[in-house]
Coordinates of C-alpha atoms and ligand atoms in Angstrom, one line a residue:
X1 CA 53.6 -14.8 -14.8
X2 CA 52.3 -18.4 -14.3
X3 CA 48.6 -18.2 -13.3
X4 CA 46.3 -21.0 -12.3
X5 CA 42.8 -20.3 -13.4
X6 CA 40.1 -22.2 -11.4
X7 CA 36.5 -22.6 -12.3
X8 CA 34.8 -24.6 -9.6
X9 CA 31.3 -25.9 -10.1
X10 CA 29.1 -28.0 -7.8
X11 CA 30.4 -31.3 -9.0
X12 CA 33.4 -30.3 -11.1
X13 CA 36.6 -28.3 -10.9
X14 CA 38.2 -27.1 -14.1
X15 CA 41.6 -25.5 -14.2
X16 CA 44.2 -24.1 -16.6
X17 CA 47.8 -23.1 -15.9
X18 CA 48.5 -20.2 -18.2
X19 CA 51.8 -18.4 -18.8
X20 CA 50.6 -14.9 -19.3
X21 CA 53.9 -13.7 -20.9
X22 CA 53.1 -15.9 -24.0
X23 CA 49.4 -16.7 -23.3
X24 CA 50.5 -20.4 -23.5
X25 CA 48.4 -23.0 -21.7
X26 CA 50.9 -25.0 -19.8
X27 CA 48.4 -27.5 -18.4
X28 CA 44.7 -28.0 -18.1
X29 CA 42.5 -30.4 -16.2
X30 CA 39.0 -31.3 -15.1
X31 CA 38.0 -33.1 -11.9
X32 CA 34.5 -34.5 -12.4
X33 CA 31.7 -36.1 -10.3
X34 CA 32.9 -34.6 -7.1
X35 CA 30.9 -36.0 -4.2
X36 CA 29.6 -38.9 -6.2
X37 CA 30.4 -42.6 -5.9
X38 CA 32.9 -42.5 -8.7
X39 CA 35.0 -39.6 -9.7
X40 CA 37.6 -38.8 -12.4
X41 CA 40.5 -36.4 -12.9
X42 CA 41.7 -35.7 -16.4
X43 CA 44.9 -33.7 -16.7
X44 CA 47.2 -32.8 -19.6
X45 CA 50.3 -30.7 -19.6
X46 CA 51.7 -29.2 -22.8
X47 CA 53.7 -31.8 -24.7
X48 CA 53.0 -34.5 -22.2
X49 CA 50.7 -37.5 -22.2
X50 CA 47.3 -37.3 -20.6
X51 CA 46.8 -38.4 -17.1
X52 CA 43.4 -40.0 -16.2
X53 CA 42.7 -41.0 -12.6
X54 CA 39.5 -42.8 -11.8
X55 CA 38.7 -42.6 -8.1
X56 CA 36.1 -41.2 -5.7
X57 CA 36.6 -37.4 -5.2
X58 CA 34.6 -36.7 -2.0
X59 CA 35.0 -32.9 -1.9
X60 CA 36.7 -29.9 -3.5
X61 CA 39.7 -30.1 -1.3
X62 CA 40.4 -33.6 -2.6
X63 CA 39.9 -32.3 -6.1
X64 CA 42.4 -29.5 -5.7
X65 CA 44.9 -31.9 -4.1
X66 CA 44.6 -34.3 -7.1
X67 CA 45.0 -31.3 -9.5
X68 CA 48.0 -30.0 -7.6
X69 CA 49.6 -33.4 -7.5
X70 CA 49.1 -33.7 -11.3
X71 CA 50.6 -30.2 -11.9
X72 CA 53.8 -31.2 -10.1
X73 CA 53.9 -34.8 -11.2
X74 CA 57.4 -35.6 -12.7
X75 CA 55.8 -37.4 -15.6
X76 CA 52.6 -35.5 -16.3
X77 CA 53.2 -32.2 -14.6
X78 CA 54.0 -28.7 -15.8
X79 CA 55.9 -27.2 -12.8
X80 CA 58.4 -28.7 -10.4
X81 CA 56.8 -27.1 -7.3
X82 CA 53.6 -25.3 -6.6
X83 CA 55.7 -22.2 -5.7
X84 CA 56.2 -21.6 -9.4
X85 CA 52.5 -20.7 -9.6
X86 CA 52.5 -17.0 -8.9
X87 CA 48.8 -16.3 -8.6
X88 CA 45.4 -18.1 -8.7
X89 CA 42.4 -16.6 -10.5
X90 CA 39.0 -17.9 -9.6
X91 CA 35.9 -17.5 -11.7
X92 CA 33.1 -16.3 -9.5
X93 CA 29.7 -16.0 -11.0
X94 CA 28.0 -13.3 -9.0
X95 CA 29.7 -10.3 -7.6
X96 CA 26.5 -8.2 -7.2
X97 CA 26.8 -4.4 -6.8
X98 CA 29.6 -4.6 -4.3
X99 CA 32.2 -6.6 -6.3
X100 CA 32.3 -4.9 -9.7
X101 CA 35.9 -5.7 -10.6
X102 CA 38.5 -8.3 -9.9
X103 CA 39.8 -8.3 -6.4
X104 CA 42.3 -10.1 -4.2
X105 CA 40.4 -12.6 -2.0
X106 CA 40.4 -11.9 1.7
X107 CA 37.9 -12.6 4.5
X108 CA 35.8 -9.6 3.5
X109 CA 35.6 -10.7 -0.1
X110 CA 34.6 -14.2 0.9
X111 CA 31.8 -12.7 3.1
X112 CA 30.6 -10.6 0.1
X113 CA 30.6 -13.6 -2.2
X114 CA 28.7 -15.5 0.4
X115 CA 26.1 -12.7 0.7
X116 CA 25.7 -12.8 -3.1
X117 CA 24.8 -16.5 -2.9
X118 CA 21.2 -15.5 -2.2
X119 CA 21.1 -14.3 -5.9
X120 CA 23.3 -17.2 -7.3
X121 CA 22.6 -20.2 -5.1
X122 CA 23.7 -22.7 -7.7
X123 CA 26.9 -21.0 -8.5
X124 CA 28.5 -18.9 -5.8
X125 CA 28.6 -21.7 -3.1
X126 CA 30.6 -24.1 -5.4
X127 CA 32.8 -21.2 -6.5
X128 CA 33.6 -20.6 -2.8
X129 CA 34.4 -24.3 -2.2
X130 CA 37.1 -24.0 -4.9
X131 CA 38.4 -20.8 -3.4
X132 CA 38.6 -22.3 0.1
X133 CA 40.3 -25.4 -1.1
X134 CA 43.0 -23.4 -2.9
X135 CA 43.5 -21.0 0.0
X136 CA 44.0 -24.0 2.3
X137 CA 46.7 -25.5 0.1
X138 CA 48.3 -22.3 -1.2
X139 CA 47.9 -19.8 1.6
X140 CA 50.7 -17.6 0.6
X141 CA 49.9 -17.3 -3.1
X142 CA 47.7 -14.3 -4.1
X143 CA 44.2 -15.5 -5.0
X144 CA 42.0 -13.3 -7.1
X145 CA 38.3 -13.4 -7.8
X146 CA 37.1 -12.5 -11.3
X147 CA 33.3 -12.0 -11.5
X148 CA 31.1 -13.0 -14.4
X149 CA 28.9 -10.0 -13.6
X150 CA 31.7 -7.4 -13.4
X151 CA 32.0 -6.5 -17.1
X152 CA 28.3 -5.5 -17.0
X153 CA 28.6 -3.1 -14.1
X154 CA 28.9 -0.2 -16.5
X155 CA 25.2 -0.6 -17.6
X156 CA 23.1 2.6 -17.0
X157 CA 20.3 2.3 -14.5
X158 CA 17.6 2.4 -17.3
X159 CA 19.1 -0.8 -18.7
X160 CA 19.5 -2.7 -15.5
X161 CA 16.4 -1.7 -13.6
X162 CA 13.2 -3.8 -13.8
X163 CA 10.0 -1.9 -13.8
X164 CA 8.9 -3.4 -10.4
X165 CA 8.3 -1.6 -7.1
X166 CA 11.6 0.2 -6.4
X167 CA 11.9 -1.3 -2.9
X168 CA 12.5 -4.8 -4.5
X169 CA 15.7 -3.3 -5.9
X170 CA 16.8 -1.2 -2.9
X171 CA 16.0 -3.9 -0.3
X172 CA 16.7 -7.2 -2.2
X173 CA 19.0 -6.1 -5.1
X174 CA 16.5 -7.3 -7.7
X175 CA 17.9 -5.9 -11.0
X176 CA 19.7 -7.0 -14.1
X177 CA 23.4 -8.0 -13.5
X178 CA 24.3 -10.1 -16.6
X179 CA 26.7 -13.0 -16.8
X180 CA 29.4 -14.5 -19.1
X181 CA 31.3 -11.2 -18.5
X182 CA 34.8 -12.5 -19.1
X183 CA 33.7 -13.9 -22.4
X184 CA 31.9 -10.7 -23.6
X185 CA 34.9 -8.6 -22.4
X186 CA 37.4 -10.8 -24.2
X187 CA 35.6 -11.1 -27.5
X188 CA 34.5 -7.4 -27.6
X189 CA 38.1 -6.3 -27.1
X190 CA 39.3 -8.6 -29.9
X191 CA 36.5 -7.4 -32.1
X192 CA 37.3 -3.7 -31.5
X193 CA 40.9 -4.5 -32.5
X194 CA 39.9 -6.4 -35.6
X195 CA 37.6 -3.5 -36.6
X196 CA 40.5 -1.0 -36.3
X197 CA 42.7 -3.3 -38.4
X198 CA 39.9 -3.3 -41.0
X199 CA 40.1 0.5 -41.1
X200 CA 37.2 1.4 -38.7
X201 CA 37.6 4.8 -37.2
X202 CA 35.7 6.4 -34.3
X203 CA 33.4 4.8 -31.8
X204 CA 32.7 1.1 -31.8
X205 CA 29.2 -0.4 -31.4
X206 CA 29.4 -4.1 -31.0
X207 CA 26.9 -6.8 -30.1
X208 CA 28.6 -9.9 -28.7
X209 CA 26.6 -13.2 -28.9
X210 CA 27.9 -15.9 -26.6
X211 CA 26.0 -19.0 -27.7
X212 CA 27.1 -22.1 -25.7
X213 CA 25.1 -24.2 -23.3
X214 CA 24.2 -20.9 -21.7
X215 CA 23.6 -18.0 -24.1
X216 CA 23.7 -14.3 -23.7
X217 CA 24.1 -11.1 -25.9
X218 CA 25.8 -7.9 -24.8
X219 CA 25.8 -4.4 -26.3
X220 CA 29.3 -2.9 -26.0
X221 CA 30.1 0.7 -26.9
X222 CA 33.8 1.7 -26.9
X223 CA 34.6 -1.3 -24.7
X224 CA 31.9 -0.7 -22.1
X225 CA 28.8 -2.9 -21.7
X226 CA 25.6 -0.9 -22.0
X227 CA 23.1 -3.7 -21.9
X228 CA 23.0 -7.5 -21.7
X229 CA 20.4 -10.2 -22.1
X230 CA 20.8 -12.2 -18.9
X231 CA 19.2 -10.7 -15.8
X232 CA 19.3 -11.1 -12.1
X233 CA 20.0 -14.7 -12.8
X234 CA 21.3 -16.4 -15.9
X235 CA 17.8 -17.5 -16.9
X236 CA 16.7 -14.4 -18.8
X237 CA 17.2 -13.5 -22.4
X238 CA 18.2 -15.8 -25.2
X239 CA 17.0 -19.4 -25.7
X240 CA 19.6 -21.8 -24.3
X241 CA 20.2 -25.6 -24.0
X242 CA 17.7 -26.1 -21.3
X243 CA 16.6 -22.5 -20.4
X244 CA 13.9 -20.8 -22.4
X245 CA 15.1 -17.2 -21.7
X246 CA 12.4 -14.5 -21.9
X247 CA 8.8 -15.5 -21.1
X248 CA 5.7 -13.7 -20.0
X249 CA 6.2 -13.6 -16.2
X250 CA 2.4 -14.2 -15.7
X251 CA 2.9 -17.8 -17.0
X252 CA 4.5 -18.7 -13.6
X253 CA 1.5 -17.7 -11.4
X254 CA -0.8 -19.3 -14.0
X255 CA 1.1 -22.6 -13.6
X256 CA 1.1 -22.3 -9.8
X257 CA -2.7 -21.9 -9.8
X258 CA -3.3 -24.6 -12.4
X259 CA -1.0 -27.3 -11.1
X260 CA 0.0 -26.1 -7.6
X261 CA 3.7 -26.2 -8.6
X262 CA 6.2 -25.2 -6.0
X263 CA 9.1 -22.7 -6.3
X264 CA 11.5 -25.7 -6.8
X265 CA 9.3 -27.1 -9.6
X266 CA 9.2 -23.7 -11.3
X267 CA 13.0 -23.4 -11.0
X268 CA 13.3 -26.8 -12.7
X269 CA 11.0 -25.7 -15.4
X270 CA 12.9 -22.5 -16.0
X271 CA 16.4 -23.9 -15.8
X272 CA 16.2 -27.5 -16.8
X273 CA 13.2 -28.2 -19.0
X274 CA 13.0 -25.3 -21.5
X275 CA 15.2 -24.1 -24.3
X276 CA 16.3 -26.4 -27.1
X277 CA 15.4 -29.4 -25.0
X278 CA 11.9 -28.3 -24.1
X279 CA 11.0 -27.2 -27.7
X280 CA 12.6 -30.1 -29.5
X281 CA 11.7 -32.7 -26.9
X282 CA 14.8 -34.4 -28.0
X283 CA 18.1 -32.7 -27.0
X284 CA 19.7 -29.7 -25.4
X285 CA 22.6 -30.0 -27.7
X286 CA 22.6 -27.8 -30.8
X287 CA 24.4 -30.4 -32.9
X288 CA 21.6 -32.9 -32.3
X289 CA 18.9 -30.3 -32.9
X290 CA 20.4 -29.2 -36.2
X291 CA 20.8 -32.9 -37.3
X292 CA 17.2 -33.7 -36.5
X293 CA 15.9 -30.5 -38.1
X294 CA 17.9 -31.4 -41.2
X295 CA 16.2 -34.8 -41.3
X296 CA 12.8 -33.2 -41.2
X297 CA 11.9 -33.3 -37.5
X298 CA 9.4 -30.4 -37.1
X299 CA 10.0 -29.7 -33.4
X300 CA 13.8 -29.6 -33.8
X301 CA 13.3 -27.2 -36.7
X302 CA 11.1 -25.1 -34.5
X303 CA 13.6 -25.1 -31.7
X304 CA 16.3 -23.9 -34.1
X305 CA 14.0 -21.2 -35.5
X306 CA 13.0 -19.9 -32.1
X307 CA 16.6 -19.9 -30.9
X308 CA 17.9 -17.9 -33.9
X309 CA 14.9 -15.5 -34.1
X310 CA 15.5 -14.5 -30.4
X311 CA 19.2 -13.8 -31.1
X312 CA 18.2 -11.7 -34.2
X313 CA 15.7 -9.7 -32.1
X314 CA 18.3 -8.9 -29.5
X315 CA 20.8 -7.8 -32.1
X316 CA 18.2 -5.4 -33.5
X317 CA 17.3 -4.1 -30.1
X318 CA 20.9 -3.5 -29.2
X319 CA 21.6 -1.7 -32.4
X320 CA 18.8 0.7 -31.4
X321 CA 20.0 0.8 -27.8
X322 CA 23.6 1.8 -28.9
X323 CA 22.5 4.0 -31.8
X324 CA 24.7 2.1 -34.2
X325 CA 26.1 -1.3 -35.2
X326 CA 29.6 -1.8 -36.3
X327 CA 30.0 -5.5 -35.6
X328 CA 28.1 -8.6 -34.5
X329 CA 30.3 -11.2 -32.8
X330 CA 29.5 -14.9 -32.6
X331 CA 31.3 -16.9 -29.9
X332 CA 30.7 -20.0 -27.7
X333 CA 30.4 -23.6 -28.9
X334 CA 27.4 -22.8 -31.1
X335 CA 28.5 -19.3 -32.2
X336 CA 31.9 -20.5 -33.2
X337 CA 30.9 -23.7 -34.9
X338 CA 27.5 -23.4 -36.5
X339 CA 27.3 -21.7 -39.8
X340 CA 23.5 -22.5 -39.9
X341 CA 22.9 -20.7 -36.7
X342 CA 24.9 -17.6 -37.7
X343 CA 23.1 -17.5 -41.0
X344 CA 19.7 -17.7 -39.4
X345 CA 20.6 -15.1 -36.7
X346 CA 21.7 -12.7 -39.4
X347 CA 18.6 -13.1 -41.6
X348 CA 16.7 -9.8 -41.9
X349 CA 19.6 -7.8 -40.4
X350 CA 20.4 -6.3 -43.9
X351 CA 18.4 -3.3 -42.7
X352 CA 21.1 -2.7 -40.1
X353 CA 23.9 -3.0 -42.7
X354 CA 24.7 -6.7 -42.0
X355 CA 25.6 -8.7 -45.1
X356 CA 26.8 -12.2 -44.3
X357 CA 29.0 -13.8 -46.9
X358 CA 27.6 -17.4 -47.3
X359 CA 30.9 -18.8 -48.4
X360 CA 33.1 -17.2 -45.7
X361 CA 30.4 -18.1 -43.1
X362 CA 30.5 -21.8 -44.2
X363 CA 34.3 -22.2 -44.2
X364 CA 37.4 -21.3 -42.2
X365 CA 38.3 -21.7 -38.6
X366 CA 39.4 -19.5 -35.7
X367 CA 39.1 -15.8 -35.5
X368 CA 37.7 -14.3 -38.7
X369 CA 35.4 -12.0 -40.5
X370 CA 32.5 -13.7 -42.3
X371 CA 30.6 -10.7 -43.7
X372 CA 30.9 -9.4 -47.3
X373 CA 33.6 -6.9 -47.9
X374 CA 31.1 -4.0 -48.3
X375 CA 29.0 -5.0 -45.3
X376 CA 28.6 -1.8 -43.2
X377 CA 28.4 -3.9 -40.0
X378 CA 30.9 -6.7 -39.8
X379 CA 30.1 -10.2 -38.7
X380 CA 33.0 -11.7 -36.7
X381 CA 33.6 -15.2 -35.4
X382 CA 35.8 -15.0 -32.4
X383 CA 36.6 -18.1 -30.3
X384 CA 36.2 -17.0 -26.7
X385 CA 38.9 -17.4 -24.1
X386 CA 37.5 -16.8 -20.6
X387 CA 40.4 -18.4 -18.9
X388 CA 42.9 -16.1 -20.6
X389 CA 40.8 -13.1 -19.6
X390 CA 40.6 -14.3 -16.0
X391 CA 44.4 -14.9 -16.0
X392 CA 45.1 -11.4 -17.4
X393 CA 42.9 -9.7 -14.7
X394 CA 44.5 -11.9 -12.1
X395 CA 47.9 -10.7 -13.2
X396 CA 46.8 -7.1 -13.0
X397 CA 45.8 -7.5 -9.4
X398 CA 48.8 -9.6 -8.4
X399 CA 51.3 -7.3 -10.1
X400 CA 49.8 -4.3 -8.3
X401 CA 50.3 -6.2 -5.0
X402 CA 53.9 -6.8 -5.8
X403 CA 54.5 -3.2 -6.7
X404 CA 52.5 -2.0 -3.6
Ligands
LIG501 P1 29.5 -24.2 -22.4 O1 28.5 -23.1 -22.4 O2 29.1 -25.3 -21.4 O3 30.9 -23.8 -22.3 P2 30.0 -24.6 -25.2 O4 30.4 -23.2 -25.4 O5 31.0 -25.7 -25.4 O6 29.3 -24.9 -23.8 O7 28.8 -24.9 -26.2 C1 28.1 -26.1 -26.2 C2 27.1 -26.0 -27.3 O8 27.8 -25.9 -28.6 C3 26.3 -27.3 -27.5 O9 24.9 -27.0 -27.8 C4 26.9 -27.9 -28.8 O10 25.9 -28.7 -29.5 C5 27.3 -26.7 -29.5 N1 28.2 -27.0 -30.6 C6 29.5 -27.5 -30.6 N2 29.9 -27.7 -31.8 C7 28.9 -27.5 -32.7 C8 28.7 -27.5 -34.1 N3 29.7 -27.9 -34.9 N4 27.6 -27.2 -34.6 C9 26.5 -26.8 -33.8 N5 26.6 -26.7 -32.5 C10 27.8 -27.0 -31.9

């Protein structure tokens, strides 16, 4: 089945056309700077030259129109008509407690996604803009929403509840939801498979560490998420590019009293000014941080250490939460590409049976095991593929519709 996967952000729209019979990416593209004075669409179809259009893109409908024109373009396209696209899968960040699995999008689903915007004001509204634009242009093609939170819906209440007055949960839905679900689902399934191929028998206890611009860790037992580091919003947990993750909550009222900061200023502090950027004072990009740390910059070194120490603590905590550890998975731009980070995250984990092989860790590409042969818990590097996961879930829903 040819599935278009759409990831619509506030000022960008990313898409991939995937043939799920072979997992091949037929085309991919990115519309950037939507709503700004100058915009750009970059599109490339398999085996064809790249198309770059520089022009203002006032809204998401224009962005989808440009993407659709590129997809059917005789020179740069991947299909002859849009009818060849059998389903569209939309990444939606927050599904809350109502939407815990992929669903076909209808008016009721749109309303539910809108309701969840209260908990994800930066993400759900732009996701909906992409959905509405695609529905307008392809009203007869099944459109499916795949939620970042869905994979985590199997967490037990003792893992997702905050120890706050219960009414804050029952009235406002304040609880842990977790994010990056498609990534954790994809890499944990691949890891379970690799473990079996390596002779592992019985239950699987896996910690998946998605380390990109946003970072999160998830504990997965037999394919089901039992805990995850992001919370009601994607701000909790690990250190990220510009988010600091876990902090003492009392720091916030302290700052309000001290400086009279508003909710908006605190949000900026939490989401934009912390993490690698806040600590290093130099960059939110791990490559820069590593480079500066290597040249002796003390604050970049500190940023690297805080980042890795936090990951290591979560791995230890999740091993205890799961009652076992069979594999640690590294994925995302940092997890897949930084031997230094993987090594620092695994320091001290010998106690849990983790023995990283320095040579394997420093070499190789793609999906691989980088722990010693006799390491009780394996260390796996697994490039994530959120789009493929979304495409597969979309096919499941769309095929069920055809059968039904
Ligand atoms: P996103 O979460 O936006 O999808 P990515 O998964 O692409 O982002 O991750 C981006 C992060 O990956 C950046 O911090 C970048 O510095 C880091 N990264 C990419 N390549 C390397 C590398 N070779 N070494 C260290 N960090 C890397």
